[in-house]
Amino acid sequence: MRLVLLGAPGSGKGTQAQKLVQKYRIPQVSTGDLLRDAVARKTALGLEAKAAMDAGKLVADTIVLAMIRERLARPDAARGFILDGFPRNVAQADALGTLLSKMGKPLDSVVLMDIDTKVLFKRLTGRRTCRRCARVFNIYTNPPGKKPDCEGGRTHDLFQRPDDNEETISHRLEVYEAQTRPLVAYYRRRRLLKVIDATGELDDVFARLERAIPGTDAAKSGKRAAPARRRRPAKRPGKGNTMAGKTVKKTVRKAVRMEKKAAKSIRKTTRSAAKSVKRATTKLGKALRRAVKPTVADRATAPLRAAGKSAKRAVKRTASKARKATRPSAAKRAKRTVKKSVRKVRR
Ligand code: AMP
């Protein structure tokens, strides 16, 4: 399994990656953890990265890529890995692609953990990590159990990450939107992207995640993960998300209904006109055939039949012209009404 977990800070990448590690025995490679470790050990790299991390900015690509190269070359990554928090921009994704293709181990899939920003705030402000075992908890949604279950049967020694304060969180979310979000399209184009709903209970999210990863039993058992859906554009007034938008939508629907009704009535009139022409021609032909010899009658009615046919064609032509003529005007009417509603809404 060679997997990238993509998602905003707080979407649960770390927590779900830990569950995958436990079940599939492949390492979680978190650039955030590697950087925090370097900062704690006060290495040159750590000192360089610290300022960017404290400000909620991305650390320089060169530093992160050097760390990733070294980490993926270790033996425990030979069977697979879960990348968490990497790549974070297109340059990193390109570099990862090159590195993995040189290693002959391309990615199997990329899973986007999709979540609402409001939920993210709660998750990030409630997040606590154990100093000893590095397990991640949330005081609101996933508190450590009452029983001490840290290393050596001790209670967890929890701390809050310095970059989990509100100001830094806002900045990290902005950075995610600007630099990391484009990776959704990047991996969708490469047909590697799966999207899962990352809200809800941990185990439910985990079940969705497993179903999204090719090769897992859950994926094989048939229940398919949600297809990669496009993110809805940001809500704007008049776009169907407010009362005003609803009015516009209603008006458009009404105009379309009117147009359909008009087209239907034209079709009906045309059909009945054609039928009456046909009926008249047949009647006349029959009367003539009865009056004179069949051959003479046939000859006599031939021009009539031709006239009937051409009349039918003319009716058809006129009807189609009428349809064409009505359609644009109905559309124009609809457009005008919509424009009027939008103007009203803006006012
Ligand atoms: P995380 O634990 O993934 O939320 O990362 C914490 C911080 O580490 C981020 O806010 C960045 O400052 C830095 N960081 C982690 N991963 C990367 C990366 N791939 N590229 C650049 N900076 C990173």
Coordinates of C-alpha atoms and ligand atoms in Angstrom, one line a residue:
M1 CA 0.0 0.0 0.0
R2 CA 1.5 3.3 -1.1
L3 CA -0.9 6.0 -0.1
V4 CA -1.2 9.7 0.2
L5 CA -3.7 11.1 2.7
L6 CA -4.7 14.5 1.6
G7 CA -6.8 16.9 3.6
A8 CA -6.9 20.2 5.5
P9 CA -5.1 20.4 8.9
G10 CA -7.4 18.7 11.4
S11 CA -9.2 16.6 8.8
G12 CA -8.0 13.5 10.7
K13 CA -5.1 12.4 8.5
G14 CA -2.8 11.6 11.4
T15 CA -5.4 9.7 13.4
Q16 CA -6.6 7.6 10.5
A17 CA -3.0 7.0 9.4
Q18 CA -2.3 5.6 12.9
K19 CA -5.2 3.2 12.5
L20 CA -3.9 2.0 9.1
V21 CA -0.4 1.5 10.7
Q22 CA -1.9 -0.7 13.4
K23 CA -3.9 -2.8 10.9
Y24 CA -1.5 -3.0 7.9
R25 CA 1.9 -2.7 9.6
I26 CA 3.3 -0.2 7.2
P27 CA 4.8 3.1 8.4
Q28 CA 3.1 6.5 8.6
V29 CA 5.4 9.1 7.2
S30 CA 4.3 12.5 8.5
T31 CA 6.4 15.4 7.5
G32 CA 4.8 17.4 10.4
D33 CA 6.1 14.8 12.9
L34 CA 9.5 14.6 11.2
L35 CA 9.8 18.4 11.4
R36 CA 8.6 18.5 15.0
D37 CA 11.1 15.9 15.9
A38 CA 13.9 17.9 14.2
V39 CA 12.8 21.0 16.1
A40 CA 12.7 19.2 19.5
R41 CA 16.2 17.8 18.8
K42 CA 17.3 21.3 17.8
T43 CA 19.0 20.1 14.6
A44 CA 20.1 22.7 12.1
L45 CA 17.2 21.7 9.9
G46 CA 14.8 21.9 12.8
L47 CA 16.0 25.4 13.8
E48 CA 15.5 26.5 10.2
A49 CA 12.0 25.0 10.0
K50 CA 10.7 26.3 13.4
A51 CA 9.9 29.9 12.4
A52 CA 7.8 28.8 9.5
M53 CA 6.0 26.2 11.6
D54 CA 5.2 28.6 14.4
A55 CA 3.7 31.0 11.9
G56 CA 1.6 28.3 10.3
K57 CA 3.5 28.7 7.0
L58 CA 5.0 25.9 4.9
V59 CA 8.6 24.9 5.5
A60 CA 10.9 25.2 2.5
D61 CA 10.4 22.4 -0.1
T62 CA 14.2 21.6 -0.1
I63 CA 14.1 20.8 3.6
V64 CA 10.9 18.7 3.4
L65 CA 12.0 16.8 0.3
A66 CA 15.4 15.9 1.8
M67 CA 13.6 14.5 4.8
I68 CA 11.2 12.5 2.6
R69 CA 13.9 11.1 0.5
E70 CA 15.8 9.8 3.5
R71 CA 12.6 8.4 5.2
L72 CA 11.3 6.5 2.2
A73 CA 14.7 4.9 1.6
R74 CA 14.5 3.2 5.0
P75 CA 13.8 -0.6 5.0
D76 CA 10.5 -0.4 6.8
A77 CA 9.0 1.7 3.8
A78 CA 9.9 -1.1 1.3
R79 CA 6.5 -2.7 1.8
G80 CA 4.6 0.5 1.6
F81 CA 3.9 3.7 3.4
I82 CA 1.2 6.2 4.3
L83 CA 2.1 9.8 3.5
D84 CA 0.5 12.2 5.9
G85 CA 0.9 16.0 5.4
F86 CA 3.0 15.5 2.3
P87 CA 2.9 16.6 -0.5
R88 CA 1.6 20.0 0.4
N89 CA 2.0 21.8 -2.9
V90 CA 2.4 21.0 -6.6
A91 CA 6.2 21.3 -6.6
Q92 CA 6.3 18.7 -3.8
A93 CA 3.9 16.4 -5.6
D94 CA 6.0 16.6 -8.8
A95 CA 9.1 15.8 -6.8
L96 CA 7.4 12.9 -5.1
G97 CA 6.3 11.5 -8.5
T98 CA 9.8 11.6 -9.8
L99 CA 11.3 10.0 -6.7
L100 CA 8.8 7.2 -6.6
S101 CA 9.1 6.5 -10.3
K102 CA 12.9 6.2 -9.9
M103 CA 12.3 3.8 -7.1
G104 CA 9.8 1.9 -9.3
K105 CA 7.1 2.3 -6.6
P106 CA 4.4 4.6 -7.9
L107 CA 1.5 5.7 -5.6
D108 CA -1.5 3.3 -5.4
S109 CA -3.9 6.0 -4.4
V110 CA -4.6 9.4 -2.9
V111 CA -7.5 9.8 -0.5
L112 CA -8.9 13.3 0.2
M113 CA -10.4 13.5 3.6
D114 CA -13.2 16.0 3.0
I115 CA -14.5 18.1 5.9
D116 CA -16.2 21.3 6.7
T117 CA -14.0 24.2 8.0
K118 CA -16.3 24.7 11.1
V119 CA -15.6 21.1 12.2
L120 CA -11.9 21.6 11.6
F121 CA -11.7 24.5 14.1
K122 CA -13.2 22.3 16.9
R123 CA -10.9 19.4 16.0
L124 CA -7.8 21.6 16.0
T125 CA -8.4 23.5 19.2
G126 CA -9.3 20.3 21.0
R127 CA -6.3 18.3 19.7
R128 CA -3.8 16.9 22.2
T129 CA -0.8 14.7 21.7
C130 CA 0.9 12.3 24.1
R131 CA 4.5 13.3 24.7
R132 CA 5.5 9.7 25.2
C133 CA 3.6 7.5 22.7
A134 CA 2.8 10.3 20.2
R135 CA -0.9 9.2 20.0
V136 CA -3.3 11.9 19.0
F137 CA -6.5 12.6 21.0
N138 CA -9.2 15.2 21.0
I139 CA -10.6 16.4 24.3
Y140 CA -14.0 16.9 22.6
T141 CA -14.4 14.0 20.2
N142 CA -11.7 11.4 21.1
P143 CA -10.5 11.8 24.7
P144 CA -8.1 9.2 26.1
G145 CA -9.9 6.4 27.9
K146 CA -10.2 6.3 31.7
K147 CA -7.8 3.3 31.8
P148 CA -4.1 4.3 31.6
D149 CA -2.9 2.8 28.4
C150 CA 0.3 4.6 27.5
E151 CA 3.7 2.9 27.4
G152 CA 4.2 0.9 30.6
G153 CA 0.6 1.2 31.5
R154 CA 0.8 4.8 32.4
T155 CA -1.6 7.7 31.7
H156 CA -0.9 9.7 28.7
D157 CA 1.2 12.8 29.0
L158 CA -0.9 15.2 26.8
F159 CA 0.2 18.5 25.4
Q160 CA -1.3 21.0 22.9
R161 CA 0.7 21.7 19.8
P162 CA 2.0 25.3 19.7
D163 CA 0.5 25.8 16.2
D164 CA -3.0 24.7 17.3
N165 CA -3.9 28.2 18.5
E166 CA -6.7 30.1 16.7
E167 CA -4.5 32.6 14.8
T168 CA -2.1 30.0 13.5
I169 CA -5.0 27.6 12.7
S170 CA -6.6 30.3 10.5
H171 CA -3.3 30.9 8.7
R172 CA -2.7 27.1 8.2
L173 CA -6.2 26.8 6.7
E174 CA -5.5 29.7 4.3
V175 CA -2.2 28.1 3.3
Y176 CA -4.1 24.8 2.7
E177 CA -6.6 26.5 0.4
A178 CA -4.0 28.3 -1.6
Q179 CA -1.2 25.8 -1.9
T180 CA -2.5 22.3 -1.1
R181 CA -6.1 22.3 -2.4
P182 CA -4.7 22.4 -6.1
L183 CA -3.5 18.9 -5.5
V184 CA -7.1 17.6 -5.5
A185 CA -7.2 18.5 -9.3
Y186 CA -3.6 17.4 -9.7
Y187 CA -4.3 13.8 -8.5
R188 CA -7.8 13.7 -10.0
R189 CA -6.2 14.3 -13.4
R190 CA -3.9 11.4 -12.7
R191 CA -6.9 9.2 -11.8
L192 CA -5.5 8.5 -8.3
L193 CA -8.0 10.5 -6.3
K194 CA -10.7 9.1 -4.0
V195 CA -12.8 11.4 -1.8
I196 CA -14.2 10.3 1.5
D197 CA -16.4 12.2 4.0
A198 CA -14.1 12.7 7.0
T199 CA -16.9 13.8 9.4
G200 CA -18.4 11.5 12.0
E201 CA -17.1 8.7 14.3
L202 CA -13.5 7.6 14.0
D203 CA -14.4 4.1 13.1
D204 CA -17.0 5.1 10.5
V205 CA -14.4 7.3 8.8
F206 CA -11.9 4.5 9.0
A207 CA -14.4 2.1 7.3
R208 CA -14.9 4.7 4.5
L209 CA -11.1 5.1 4.2
E210 CA -10.5 1.4 3.9
R211 CA -13.2 1.1 1.2
A212 CA -11.4 3.8 -0.7
I213 CA -8.0 2.1 -0.7
P214 CA -7.6 -0.3 -3.6
G215 CA -6.5 -3.8 -2.5
T216 CA -7.9 -3.7 1.1
D217 CA -10.5 -6.3 2.0
A218 CA -13.1 -3.6 2.5
A219 CA -12.5 -2.3 -1.0
K220 CA -12.7 -5.8 -2.4
S221 CA -15.9 -6.6 -0.5
G222 CA -17.8 -4.5 -3.0
K223 CA -18.9 -1.3 -1.2
R224 CA -17.4 1.4 -3.3
A225 CA -16.1 4.7 -1.9
A226 CA -17.8 7.9 -3.0
P227 CA -16.5 8.9 -6.4
A228 CA -14.2 11.9 -6.5
R229 CA -16.6 14.7 -6.5
R230 CA -15.8 18.2 -7.4
R231 CA -15.9 20.7 -4.7
R232 CA -18.8 23.0 -4.8
P233 CA -17.8 26.6 -5.6
A234 CA -17.9 29.0 -2.7
K235 CA -21.5 30.2 -2.0
R236 CA -22.4 33.5 -3.7
P237 CA -25.7 35.3 -3.4
G238 CA -28.0 34.6 -6.4
K239 CA -26.5 31.2 -7.0
G240 CA -29.2 29.1 -5.4
N241 CA -28.0 29.2 -1.8
T242 CA -30.0 32.1 -0.5
M243 CA -33.7 33.1 -0.6
A244 CA -32.8 35.5 -3.4
G245 CA -31.1 32.7 -5.3
K246 CA -34.2 30.6 -4.8
T247 CA -36.4 33.2 -6.4
V248 CA -34.2 33.4 -9.4
K249 CA -34.2 29.6 -9.7
K250 CA -38.0 29.5 -9.4
T251 CA -38.4 32.2 -12.2
V252 CA -36.1 30.2 -14.5
R253 CA -38.1 27.0 -13.9
K254 CA -41.3 28.8 -14.6
A255 CA -40.0 30.3 -17.9
V256 CA -38.8 26.8 -19.0
R257 CA -42.2 25.4 -18.2
M258 CA -43.9 28.1 -20.3
E259 CA -41.5 27.4 -23.2
K260 CA -42.3 23.7 -23.1
K261 CA -46.0 24.3 -23.0
A262 CA -45.8 26.6 -26.0
A263 CA -43.8 24.0 -28.0
K264 CA -46.3 21.3 -27.1
S265 CA -49.3 23.3 -28.3
I266 CA -47.5 24.1 -31.6
R267 CA -46.9 20.4 -32.1
K268 CA -50.5 19.6 -31.4
T269 CA -51.8 22.2 -33.9
T270 CA -49.4 21.0 -36.6
R271 CA -50.5 17.4 -36.2
S272 CA -54.2 18.2 -36.3
A273 CA -53.7 20.4 -39.5
A274 CA -51.8 17.6 -41.3
K275 CA -54.5 15.1 -40.3
S276 CA -57.3 17.3 -41.7
V277 CA -55.4 17.8 -45.0
K278 CA -55.0 14.1 -45.4
R279 CA -58.6 13.4 -44.5
A280 CA -59.8 15.9 -47.2
T281 CA -57.5 14.5 -49.9
T282 CA -58.7 10.9 -49.2
K283 CA -62.4 11.9 -49.2
L284 CA -62.1 13.7 -52.5
G285 CA -60.1 10.9 -54.1
K286 CA -62.8 8.4 -53.0
A287 CA -65.6 10.5 -54.4
L288 CA -63.9 10.9 -57.8
R289 CA -63.1 7.1 -58.0
R290 CA -66.7 6.4 -57.3
A291 CA -67.9 8.8 -60.1
V292 CA -65.5 7.8 -62.9
K293 CA -63.6 4.7 -64.0
P294 CA -60.7 3.7 -61.6
T295 CA -57.9 4.5 -64.0
V296 CA -59.3 7.8 -65.0
A297 CA -60.1 8.6 -61.4
D298 CA -56.5 7.7 -60.4
R299 CA -55.1 10.0 -63.1
A300 CA -57.5 12.7 -62.1
T301 CA -56.7 12.4 -58.4
A302 CA -52.9 12.2 -58.9
P303 CA -52.4 16.0 -59.0
L304 CA -54.7 16.2 -56.0
R305 CA -52.7 13.7 -54.0
A306 CA -49.5 15.5 -55.0
A307 CA -51.1 18.7 -53.9
G308 CA -52.1 17.0 -50.6
K309 CA -48.5 15.9 -50.1
S310 CA -47.0 19.3 -50.8
A311 CA -49.7 20.9 -48.5
K312 CA -48.5 18.5 -45.8
R313 CA -44.9 19.4 -46.4
A314 CA -45.8 23.1 -46.3
V315 CA -47.6 22.6 -43.0
K316 CA -44.7 20.8 -41.6
R317 CA -42.3 23.5 -42.8
T318 CA -44.5 26.2 -41.3
A319 CA -44.8 24.4 -38.0
S320 CA -41.0 23.9 -37.7
K321 CA -40.5 27.6 -38.5
A322 CA -43.0 28.5 -35.9
R323 CA -41.3 26.2 -33.4
K324 CA -37.9 27.8 -34.1
A325 CA -39.5 31.3 -33.9
T326 CA -41.1 30.6 -30.5
R327 CA -38.1 29.0 -28.9
P328 CA -35.7 31.9 -29.0
S329 CA -38.5 34.3 -27.9
A330 CA -39.4 32.1 -24.9
A331 CA -35.7 31.8 -24.1
K332 CA -35.4 35.6 -24.4
R333 CA -38.4 36.0 -22.1
A334 CA -36.8 33.7 -19.6
K335 CA -33.5 35.5 -19.7
R336 CA -35.3 38.9 -19.3
T337 CA -37.2 37.6 -16.3
V338 CA -34.1 36.2 -14.7
K339 CA -32.1 39.4 -15.3
K340 CA -34.9 41.3 -13.7
S341 CA -34.9 39.1 -10.6
V342 CA -31.2 39.3 -10.3
R343 CA -31.4 43.1 -10.5
K344 CA -34.1 43.0 -7.8
V345 CA -32.0 40.8 -5.6
R346 CA -28.9 43.0 -6.0
R347 CA -30.9 46.0 -5.0
Ligands
AMP1 P1 1.1 19.0 10.2 O1 1.5 18.3 11.5 O2 1.1 18.1 9.0 O3 -0.1 19.8 10.4 O4 2.3 20.1 9.9 C1 2.7 21.1 10.9 C2 3.5 22.1 10.2 O5 4.7 21.5 9.7 C3 2.9 22.8 9.0 O6 2.0 23.9 9.4 C4 4.1 23.3 8.2 O7 4.7 24.4 8.8 C5 5.1 22.1 8.4 N1 4.9 21.1 7.4 C6 4.5 19.8 7.5 N2 4.5 19.2 6.4 C7 5.0 20.0 5.4 C8 5.2 20.0 4.1 N3 5.0 18.8 3.4 N4 5.7 21.0 3.4 C9 6.0 22.2 4.1 N5 5.8 22.3 5.4 C10 5.3 21.3 6.1

